[in-house]
Amino acid sequence: MIELRTPTQIEQMKPAGRFVADVLTALKDKADVGVNLLELDELAHQMIKDRGAESCYIDYHPSFGAMPFGKVLCTSVNDAVLHGLPFDYRLQDGDLLSVDFAASVDGWVSDSALSVVVGTPRQEDLDLIETTTRALEAGIGAAQAGNRIGDISAAIAAVAHGKGLTVNTQFGGHGVGRTMHGDPHVPNDGRAGRGFKLQPGLVIAIEPWFLHTTDEIYTDADGWTLRSADGSRGAHMEHTIAITAGGPLVLTARD
Ligand code: MG
């Protein structure tokens, strides 16, 4: 069921967006060669405690997960692109790291993700991050009242296809509210003019993610981490946005 939020509720959702943005900024600042993925998870966990927020991940156990997630953060490195379960791994020079974080503040969820290269970047990884960022911006730009979900999907895919990337439509954006995942699904490819008609009060996460040379993924032996079928690297960018009469409002915007 698709739920719409009142302007008052959207105001109430802002602190969660602000908090999630602040955590991602802190994680981006901390991510460096030699830093352990578990330290990133601990940093986010401490910020959750300090803020009195609630993790959306730690008890998360959907049908596709082998067991409750147990961490507060997804850390996906190199050929891992989504749902990366933090483990005892120190980041190495040139690693492409994606962090995905969602938390609830005052009973409202926000969800956001970013990719970054630690140490010496490969140009192709910087290009992939830039393309993914532009796809997110295009998707947000299409999130206008009167448009349809398919317009967001088509805008995202157009950026990817312009770079010769293929797009996986199994995992994509979603409604956000009291819980992390709600309707509607917001695929990263689709037909313009199709799907649910966007209207003020709809709050969704838009989250393009692309791999260099495939759109196929498989689940790692840890039961969670999604890796590319061909070993190529991935990037992931996500914001939670509210559609308002005045246009899309990015709740998880970073400074
Ligand atoms: Mg997310």
PDB file of C-alpha atoms and ligand atoms in Angstrom:
ATOM      1  CA  MET A   1       0.000   0.000   0.000  1.00  0.00           C
ATOM      2  CA  ILE A   2       1.299   3.419  -0.937  1.00  0.00           C
ATOM      3  CA  GLU A   3       0.994   5.963   1.870  1.00  0.00           C
ATOM      4  CA  LEU A   4       1.151   9.729   1.492  1.00  0.00           C
ATOM      5  CA  ARG A   5       2.489  12.035   4.206  1.00  0.00           C
ATOM      6  CA  THR A   6       1.061  15.368   5.249  1.00  0.00           C
ATOM      7  CA  PRO A   7       3.264  18.473   5.144  1.00  0.00           C
ATOM      8  CA  THR A   8       3.444  18.244   8.959  1.00  0.00           C
ATOM      9  CA  GLN A   9       4.666  14.650   8.747  1.00  0.00           C
ATOM     10  CA  ILE A  10       7.277  15.590   6.164  1.00  0.00           C
ATOM     11  CA  GLU A  11       8.525  18.224   8.614  1.00  0.00           C
ATOM     12  CA  GLN A  12       8.696  15.470  11.243  1.00  0.00           C
ATOM     13  CA  MET A  13      10.773  13.321   8.870  1.00  0.00           C
ATOM     14  CA  LYS A  14      13.504  15.943   8.497  1.00  0.00           C
ATOM     15  CA  PRO A  15      15.499  15.063  11.655  1.00  0.00           C
ATOM     16  CA  ALA A  16      15.919  11.462  10.484  1.00  0.00           C
ATOM     17  CA  GLY A  17      17.139  12.672   7.106  1.00  0.00           C
ATOM     18  CA  ARG A  18      19.550  15.085   8.766  1.00  0.00           C
ATOM     19  CA  PHE A  19      20.871  12.356  11.045  1.00  0.00           C
ATOM     20  CA  VAL A  20      21.382   9.828   8.247  1.00  0.00           C
ATOM     21  CA  ALA A  21      23.195  12.492   6.216  1.00  0.00           C
ATOM     22  CA  ASP A  22      25.467  13.298   9.166  1.00  0.00           C
ATOM     23  CA  VAL A  23      26.329   9.626   9.703  1.00  0.00           C
ATOM     24  CA  LEU A  24      27.206   9.176   6.030  1.00  0.00           C
ATOM     25  CA  THR A  25      29.401  12.276   6.129  1.00  0.00           C
ATOM     26  CA  ALA A  26      31.210  10.905   9.187  1.00  0.00           C
ATOM     27  CA  LEU A  27      31.664   7.513   7.505  1.00  0.00           C
ATOM     28  CA  LYS A  28      32.979   9.119   4.333  1.00  0.00           C
ATOM     29  CA  ASP A  29      35.472  11.127   6.385  1.00  0.00           C
ATOM     30  CA  LYS A  30      36.622   8.059   8.320  1.00  0.00           C
ATOM     31  CA  ALA A  31      36.885   5.645   5.387  1.00  0.00           C
ATOM     32  CA  ASP A  32      40.577   5.336   4.535  1.00  0.00           C
ATOM     33  CA  VAL A  33      43.281   2.809   3.810  1.00  0.00           C
ATOM     34  CA  GLY A  34      43.722   0.569   6.866  1.00  0.00           C
ATOM     35  CA  VAL A  35      40.321   1.294   8.409  1.00  0.00           C
ATOM     36  CA  ASN A  36      38.376  -1.854   9.289  1.00  0.00           C
ATOM     37  CA  LEU A  37      34.780  -2.228   8.067  1.00  0.00           C
ATOM     38  CA  LEU A  38      33.846  -3.146  11.641  1.00  0.00           C
ATOM     39  CA  GLU A  39      35.171   0.237  12.801  1.00  0.00           C
ATOM     40  CA  LEU A  40      32.837   1.951  10.338  1.00  0.00           C
ATOM     41  CA  ASP A  41      29.932  -0.078  11.723  1.00  0.00           C
ATOM     42  CA  GLU A  42      30.969   0.812  15.276  1.00  0.00           C
ATOM     43  CA  LEU A  43      31.110   4.520  14.406  1.00  0.00           C
ATOM     44  CA  ALA A  44      27.585   4.410  12.991  1.00  0.00           C
ATOM     45  CA  HIS A  45      26.372   2.385  15.958  1.00  0.00           C
ATOM     46  CA  GLN A  46      27.833   4.909  18.411  1.00  0.00           C
ATOM     47  CA  MET A  47      26.185   7.790  16.526  1.00  0.00           C
ATOM     48  CA  ILE A  48      22.852   5.933  16.726  1.00  0.00           C
ATOM     49  CA  LYS A  49      23.232   5.561  20.485  1.00  0.00           C
ATOM     50  CA  ASP A  50      24.313   9.177  20.963  1.00  0.00           C
ATOM     51  CA  ARG A  51      21.327  10.426  18.963  1.00  0.00           C
ATOM     52  CA  GLY A  52      18.793   8.089  20.552  1.00  0.00           C
ATOM     53  CA  ALA A  53      17.978   6.797  17.072  1.00  0.00           C
ATOM     54  CA  GLU A  54      17.045   3.255  16.087  1.00  0.00           C
ATOM     55  CA  SER A  55      18.834   1.070  13.571  1.00  0.00           C
ATOM     56  CA  CYS A  56      16.739  -0.240  10.692  1.00  0.00           C
ATOM     57  CA  TYR A  57      19.270  -2.959   9.939  1.00  0.00           C
ATOM     58  CA  ILE A  58      20.352  -4.716  13.091  1.00  0.00           C
ATOM     59  CA  ASP A  59      17.238  -6.920  13.469  1.00  0.00           C
ATOM     60  CA  TYR A  60      16.386  -6.858   9.770  1.00  0.00           C
ATOM     61  CA  HIS A  61      15.468 -10.313   8.514  1.00  0.00           C
ATOM     62  CA  PRO A  62      13.574 -10.294   5.201  1.00  0.00           C
ATOM     63  CA  SER A  63      12.848 -13.384   3.136  1.00  0.00           C
ATOM     64  CA  PHE A  64      16.055 -12.966   1.107  1.00  0.00           C
ATOM     65  CA  GLY A  65      18.316 -12.725   4.172  1.00  0.00           C
ATOM     66  CA  ALA A  66      19.820 -15.850   5.683  1.00  0.00           C
ATOM     67  CA  MET A  67      19.701 -14.541   9.269  1.00  0.00           C
ATOM     68  CA  PRO A  68      19.093 -11.228  11.100  1.00  0.00           C
ATOM     69  CA  PHE A  69      21.573  -8.691   9.740  1.00  0.00           C
ATOM     70  CA  GLY A  70      23.265  -7.958  13.071  1.00  0.00           C
ATOM     71  CA  LYS A  71      25.025  -4.714  12.024  1.00  0.00           C
ATOM     72  CA  VAL A  72      23.792  -1.141  11.588  1.00  0.00           C
ATOM     73  CA  LEU A  73      25.481  -0.441   8.259  1.00  0.00           C
ATOM     74  CA  CYS A  74      25.996  -2.019   4.859  1.00  0.00           C
ATOM     75  CA  THR A  75      29.591  -1.902   3.631  1.00  0.00           C
ATOM     76  CA  SER A  76      30.084  -3.206   0.103  1.00  0.00           C
ATOM     77  CA  VAL A  77      33.640  -3.300  -1.264  1.00  0.00           C
ATOM     78  CA  ASN A  78      34.728  -3.602  -4.912  1.00  0.00           C
ATOM     79  CA  ASP A  79      32.709  -6.415  -6.568  1.00  0.00           C
ATOM     80  CA  ALA A  80      30.185  -6.196  -3.709  1.00  0.00           C
ATOM     81  CA  VAL A  81      27.617  -3.508  -4.440  1.00  0.00           C
ATOM     82  CA  LEU A  82      24.594  -3.941  -2.152  1.00  0.00           C
ATOM     83  CA  HIS A  83      23.746  -5.308   1.308  1.00  0.00           C
ATOM     84  CA  GLY A  84      27.402  -5.800   2.235  1.00  0.00           C
ATOM     85  CA  LEU A  85      27.613  -7.314   5.695  1.00  0.00           C
ATOM     86  CA  PRO A  86      30.489  -5.614   7.573  1.00  0.00           C
ATOM     87  CA  PHE A  87      33.244  -8.095   8.432  1.00  0.00           C
ATOM     88  CA  ASP A  88      36.815  -8.044   9.700  1.00  0.00           C
ATOM     89  CA  TYR A  89      38.444  -6.406   6.682  1.00  0.00           C
ATOM     90  CA  ARG A  90      40.848  -3.471   6.496  1.00  0.00           C
ATOM     91  CA  LEU A  91      40.314  -1.210   3.496  1.00  0.00           C
ATOM     92  CA  GLN A  92      43.134  -1.354   0.974  1.00  0.00           C
ATOM     93  CA  ASP A  93      44.525   1.269  -1.383  1.00  0.00           C
ATOM     94  CA  GLY A  94      42.132   1.776  -4.284  1.00  0.00           C
ATOM     95  CA  ASP A  95      39.154  -0.043  -2.772  1.00  0.00           C
ATOM     96  CA  LEU A  96      35.743   1.129  -3.975  1.00  0.00           C
ATOM     97  CA  LEU A  97      33.514   1.264  -0.897  1.00  0.00           C
ATOM     98  CA  SER A  98      29.749   1.707  -0.853  1.00  0.00           C
ATOM     99  CA  VAL A  99      28.055   2.449   2.459  1.00  0.00           C
ATOM    100  CA  ASP A 100      24.287   2.256   2.870  1.00  0.00           C
ATOM    101  CA  PHE A 101      22.690   3.463   6.075  1.00  0.00           C
ATOM    102  CA  ALA A 102      19.133   3.781   7.341  1.00  0.00           C
ATOM    103  CA  ALA A 103      17.892   4.763  10.762  1.00  0.00           C
ATOM    104  CA  SER A 104      14.738   5.878  12.495  1.00  0.00           C
ATOM    105  CA  VAL A 105      14.528   9.135  14.457  1.00  0.00           C
ATOM    106  CA  ASP A 106      11.304  10.139  16.222  1.00  0.00           C
ATOM    107  CA  GLY A 107       9.625   7.167  14.541  1.00  0.00           C
ATOM    108  CA  TRP A 108      10.472   8.168  10.968  1.00  0.00           C
ATOM    109  CA  VAL A 109      13.034   6.469   8.733  1.00  0.00           C
ATOM    110  CA  SER A 110      15.531   7.886   6.264  1.00  0.00           C
ATOM    111  CA  ASP A 111      17.769   5.834   3.991  1.00  0.00           C
ATOM    112  CA  SER A 112      20.832   6.951   2.025  1.00  0.00           C
ATOM    113  CA  ALA A 113      23.979   5.547   0.462  1.00  0.00           C
ATOM    114  CA  LEU A 114      27.192   6.710  -1.177  1.00  0.00           C
ATOM    115  CA  SER A 115      30.277   5.267  -2.818  1.00  0.00           C
ATOM    116  CA  VAL A 116      33.832   6.444  -2.335  1.00  0.00           C
ATOM    117  CA  VAL A 117      37.310   5.284  -3.331  1.00  0.00           C
ATOM    118  CA  VAL A 118      39.884   5.024  -0.550  1.00  0.00           C
ATOM    119  CA  GLY A 119      43.493   5.810  -1.334  1.00  0.00           C
ATOM    120  CA  THR A 120      44.594   5.893  -4.963  1.00  0.00           C
ATOM    121  CA  PRO A 121      41.563   5.798  -7.256  1.00  0.00           C
ATOM    122  CA  ARG A 122      41.179   4.016 -10.555  1.00  0.00           C
ATOM    123  CA  GLN A 123      39.794   6.478 -13.081  1.00  0.00           C
ATOM    124  CA  GLU A 124      37.138   3.971 -14.159  1.00  0.00           C
ATOM    125  CA  ASP A 125      35.856   3.773 -10.579  1.00  0.00           C
ATOM    126  CA  LEU A 126      35.630   7.557 -10.298  1.00  0.00           C
ATOM    127  CA  ASP A 127      33.740   7.577 -13.596  1.00  0.00           C
ATOM    128  CA  LEU A 128      31.309   4.924 -12.341  1.00  0.00           C
ATOM    129  CA  ILE A 129      30.652   6.892  -9.150  1.00  0.00           C
ATOM    130  CA  GLU A 130      30.089  10.045 -11.199  1.00  0.00           C
ATOM    131  CA  THR A 131      27.651   8.277 -13.526  1.00  0.00           C
ATOM    132  CA  THR A 132      25.764   6.838 -10.567  1.00  0.00           C
ATOM    133  CA  THR A 133      25.612  10.277  -8.960  1.00  0.00           C
ATOM    134  CA  ARG A 134      24.264  11.805 -12.170  1.00  0.00           C
ATOM    135  CA  ALA A 135      21.682   9.029 -12.413  1.00  0.00           C
ATOM    136  CA  LEU A 136      20.531   9.802  -8.872  1.00  0.00           C
ATOM    137  CA  GLU A 137      20.276  13.496  -9.725  1.00  0.00           C
ATOM    138  CA  ALA A 138      18.298  12.659 -12.879  1.00  0.00           C
ATOM    139  CA  GLY A 139      15.960  10.428 -10.896  1.00  0.00           C
ATOM    140  CA  ILE A 140      15.392  13.128  -8.300  1.00  0.00           C
ATOM    141  CA  GLY A 141      14.823  15.655 -11.063  1.00  0.00           C
ATOM    142  CA  ALA A 142      12.037  13.493 -12.457  1.00  0.00           C
ATOM    143  CA  ALA A 143      10.387  13.107  -9.043  1.00  0.00           C
ATOM    144  CA  GLN A 144       7.814  15.800  -9.725  1.00  0.00           C
ATOM    145  CA  ALA A 145       4.137  15.708  -8.848  1.00  0.00           C
ATOM    146  CA  GLY A 146       2.225  14.689 -11.962  1.00  0.00           C
ATOM    147  CA  ASN A 147       5.031  12.497 -13.281  1.00  0.00           C
ATOM    148  CA  ARG A 148       4.990   8.746 -12.757  1.00  0.00           C
ATOM    149  CA  ILE A 149       7.348   6.237 -11.168  1.00  0.00           C
ATOM    150  CA  GLY A 150       8.357   5.205 -14.677  1.00  0.00           C
ATOM    151  CA  ASP A 151       9.643   8.713 -15.348  1.00  0.00           C
ATOM    152  CA  ILE A 152      12.090   8.362 -12.446  1.00  0.00           C
ATOM    153  CA  SER A 153      13.139   4.918 -13.655  1.00  0.00           C
ATOM    154  CA  ALA A 154      13.593   6.071 -17.243  1.00  0.00           C
ATOM    155  CA  ALA A 155      15.627   9.110 -16.178  1.00  0.00           C
ATOM    156  CA  ILE A 156      17.988   6.927 -14.147  1.00  0.00           C
ATOM    157  CA  ALA A 157      18.364   4.357 -16.914  1.00  0.00           C
ATOM    158  CA  ALA A 158      19.001   6.982 -19.579  1.00  0.00           C
ATOM    159  CA  VAL A 159      22.128   8.100 -17.726  1.00  0.00           C
ATOM    160  CA  ALA A 160      23.325   4.505 -17.354  1.00  0.00           C
ATOM    161  CA  HIS A 161      22.614   3.578 -20.950  1.00  0.00           C
ATOM    162  CA  GLY A 162      24.408   6.715 -22.095  1.00  0.00           C
ATOM    163  CA  LYS A 163      27.538   5.227 -20.550  1.00  0.00           C
ATOM    164  CA  GLY A 164      26.923   1.750 -21.947  1.00  0.00           C
ATOM    165  CA  LEU A 165      25.936   0.332 -18.563  1.00  0.00           C
ATOM    166  CA  THR A 166      23.237  -2.280 -18.145  1.00  0.00           C
ATOM    167  CA  VAL A 167      20.688  -1.920 -15.347  1.00  0.00           C
ATOM    168  CA  ASN A 168      19.430  -4.472 -12.839  1.00  0.00           C
ATOM    169  CA  THR A 169      15.761  -3.917 -11.937  1.00  0.00           C
ATOM    170  CA  GLN A 170      15.534  -6.489  -9.147  1.00  0.00           C
ATOM    171  CA  PHE A 171      16.801  -4.157  -6.420  1.00  0.00           C
ATOM    172  CA  GLY A 172      15.946  -0.469  -6.534  1.00  0.00           C
ATOM    173  CA  GLY A 173      14.254   2.351  -4.703  1.00  0.00           C
ATOM    174  CA  HIS A 174      11.246   2.058  -2.421  1.00  0.00           C
ATOM    175  CA  GLY A 175       8.760   3.885  -0.272  1.00  0.00           C
ATOM    176  CA  VAL A 176      10.101   5.150   3.074  1.00  0.00           C
ATOM    177  CA  GLY A 177       8.116   6.014   6.174  1.00  0.00           C
ATOM    178  CA  ARG A 178       7.661   4.396   9.558  1.00  0.00           C
ATOM    179  CA  THR A 179       9.660   1.458   8.193  1.00  0.00           C
ATOM    180  CA  MET A 180      12.563   1.244   5.760  1.00  0.00           C
ATOM    181  CA  HIS A 181      10.922  -0.549   2.846  1.00  0.00           C
ATOM    182  CA  GLY A 182       7.441   0.239   1.603  1.00  0.00           C
ATOM    183  CA  ASP A 183       5.572   0.633  -1.644  1.00  0.00           C
ATOM    184  CA  PRO A 184       6.101   1.680  -4.318  1.00  0.00           C
ATOM    185  CA  HIS A 185       9.105  -0.106  -5.792  1.00  0.00           C
ATOM    186  CA  VAL A 186      11.195   2.387  -7.790  1.00  0.00           C
ATOM    187  CA  PRO A 187      13.130   0.353 -10.368  1.00  0.00           C
ATOM    188  CA  ASN A 188      16.300   1.753 -11.904  1.00  0.00           C
ATOM    189  CA  ASP A 189      14.943   1.172 -15.402  1.00  0.00           C
ATOM    190  CA  GLY A 190      11.439   1.464 -16.773  1.00  0.00           C
ATOM    191  CA  ARG A 191       9.117   3.181 -19.183  1.00  0.00           C
ATOM    192  CA  ALA A 192       8.412   6.895 -18.894  1.00  0.00           C
ATOM    193  CA  GLY A 193       4.761   7.721 -18.316  1.00  0.00           C
ATOM    194  CA  ARG A 194       3.998   4.369 -16.649  1.00  0.00           C
ATOM    195  CA  GLY A 195       3.379   3.386 -13.053  1.00  0.00           C
ATOM    196  CA  PHE A 196       2.031   5.133  -9.986  1.00  0.00           C
ATOM    197  CA  LYS A 197       1.334   8.828 -10.445  1.00  0.00           C
ATOM    198  CA  LEU A 198       3.578  10.916  -8.208  1.00  0.00           C
ATOM    199  CA  GLN A 199       1.863  13.291  -5.833  1.00  0.00           C
ATOM    200  CA  PRO A 200       2.806  15.556  -2.945  1.00  0.00           C
ATOM    201  CA  GLY A 201       3.388  13.548   0.210  1.00  0.00           C
ATOM    202  CA  LEU A 202       5.024  10.558  -1.443  1.00  0.00           C
ATOM    203  CA  VAL A 203       8.345   9.799   0.277  1.00  0.00           C
ATOM    204  CA  ILE A 204      10.688   7.440  -1.529  1.00  0.00           C
ATOM    205  CA  ALA A 205      14.289   6.351  -1.611  1.00  0.00           C
ATOM    206  CA  ILE A 206      15.835   6.630  -5.068  1.00  0.00           C
ATOM    207  CA  GLU A 207      18.941   4.470  -5.370  1.00  0.00           C
ATOM    208  CA  PRO A 208      20.714   3.792  -8.637  1.00  0.00           C
ATOM    209  CA  TRP A 209      23.521   1.230  -8.474  1.00  0.00           C
ATOM    210  CA  PHE A 210      25.562   0.054 -11.403  1.00  0.00           C
ATOM    211  CA  LEU A 211      28.366  -2.385 -12.142  1.00  0.00           C
ATOM    212  CA  HIS A 212      31.061  -1.793 -14.727  1.00  0.00           C
ATOM    213  CA  THR A 213      30.303  -4.690 -17.067  1.00  0.00           C
ATOM    214  CA  THR A 214      27.235  -6.636 -15.897  1.00  0.00           C
ATOM    215  CA  ASP A 215      23.843  -6.289 -14.247  1.00  0.00           C
ATOM    216  CA  GLU A 216      23.926  -9.780 -12.746  1.00  0.00           C
ATOM    217  CA  ILE A 217      24.609 -10.380  -9.084  1.00  0.00           C
ATOM    218  CA  TYR A 218      24.869 -13.302  -6.715  1.00  0.00           C
ATOM    219  CA  THR A 219      24.670 -13.660  -2.943  1.00  0.00           C
ATOM    220  CA  ASP A 220      27.939 -14.157  -1.086  1.00  0.00           C
ATOM    221  CA  ALA A 221      28.365 -17.121   1.291  1.00  0.00           C
ATOM    222  CA  ASP A 222      27.673 -14.684   4.187  1.00  0.00           C
ATOM    223  CA  GLY A 223      24.013 -14.822   3.152  1.00  0.00           C
ATOM    224  CA  TRP A 224      23.700 -11.068   2.557  1.00  0.00           C
ATOM    225  CA  THR A 225      26.371  -9.398   0.466  1.00  0.00           C
ATOM    226  CA  LEU A 226      25.441  -9.046  -3.215  1.00  0.00           C
ATOM    227  CA  ARG A 227      28.391  -9.332  -5.587  1.00  0.00           C
ATOM    228  CA  SER A 228      28.703  -8.860  -9.328  1.00  0.00           C
ATOM    229  CA  ALA A 229      28.539 -12.029 -11.404  1.00  0.00           C
ATOM    230  CA  ASP A 230      31.687 -11.152 -13.329  1.00  0.00           C
ATOM    231  CA  GLY A 231      33.800  -9.622 -10.568  1.00  0.00           C
ATOM    232  CA  SER A 232      33.457  -6.071 -11.871  1.00  0.00           C
ATOM    233  CA  ARG A 233      33.076  -3.270  -9.349  1.00  0.00           C
ATOM    234  CA  GLY A 234      29.910  -1.410  -8.426  1.00  0.00           C
ATOM    235  CA  ALA A 235      28.769   1.998  -7.195  1.00  0.00           C
ATOM    236  CA  HIS A 236      25.597   2.965  -5.324  1.00  0.00           C
ATOM    237  CA  MET A 237      24.088   6.371  -4.583  1.00  0.00           C
ATOM    238  CA  GLU A 238      20.853   6.881  -2.660  1.00  0.00           C
ATOM    239  CA  HIS A 239      18.749   9.662  -1.200  1.00  0.00           C
ATOM    240  CA  THR A 240      15.393   9.721   0.539  1.00  0.00           C
ATOM    241  CA  ILE A 241      13.203  12.403  -0.993  1.00  0.00           C
ATOM    242  CA  ALA A 242       9.757  13.825  -0.396  1.00  0.00           C
ATOM    243  CA  ILE A 243       7.666  14.900  -3.347  1.00  0.00           C
ATOM    244  CA  THR A 244       6.129  18.272  -2.566  1.00  0.00           C
ATOM    245  CA  ALA A 245       4.087  20.787  -4.513  1.00  0.00           C
ATOM    246  CA  GLY A 246       7.296  22.787  -4.795  1.00  0.00           C
ATOM    247  CA  GLY A 247       9.327  19.891  -6.215  1.00  0.00           C
ATOM    248  CA  PRO A 248      11.446  17.098  -4.754  1.00  0.00           C
ATOM    249  CA  LEU A 249      12.830  17.726  -1.266  1.00  0.00           C
ATOM    250  CA  VAL A 250      16.022  15.761  -0.536  1.00  0.00           C
ATOM    251  CA  LEU A 251      15.656  14.758   3.111  1.00  0.00           C
ATOM    252  CA  THR A 252      19.128  13.164   3.297  1.00  0.00           C
ATOM    253  CA  ALA A 253      21.032  16.010   1.604  1.00  0.00           C
ATOM    254  CA  ARG A 254      24.597  16.346   2.906  1.00  0.00           C
ATOM    255  CA  ASP A 255      26.288  19.725   3.391  1.00  0.00           C
TER     256      ASP A 255
HETATM  257 MG    MG B   1      19.631   2.314   1.608  1.00  0.00          MG
END
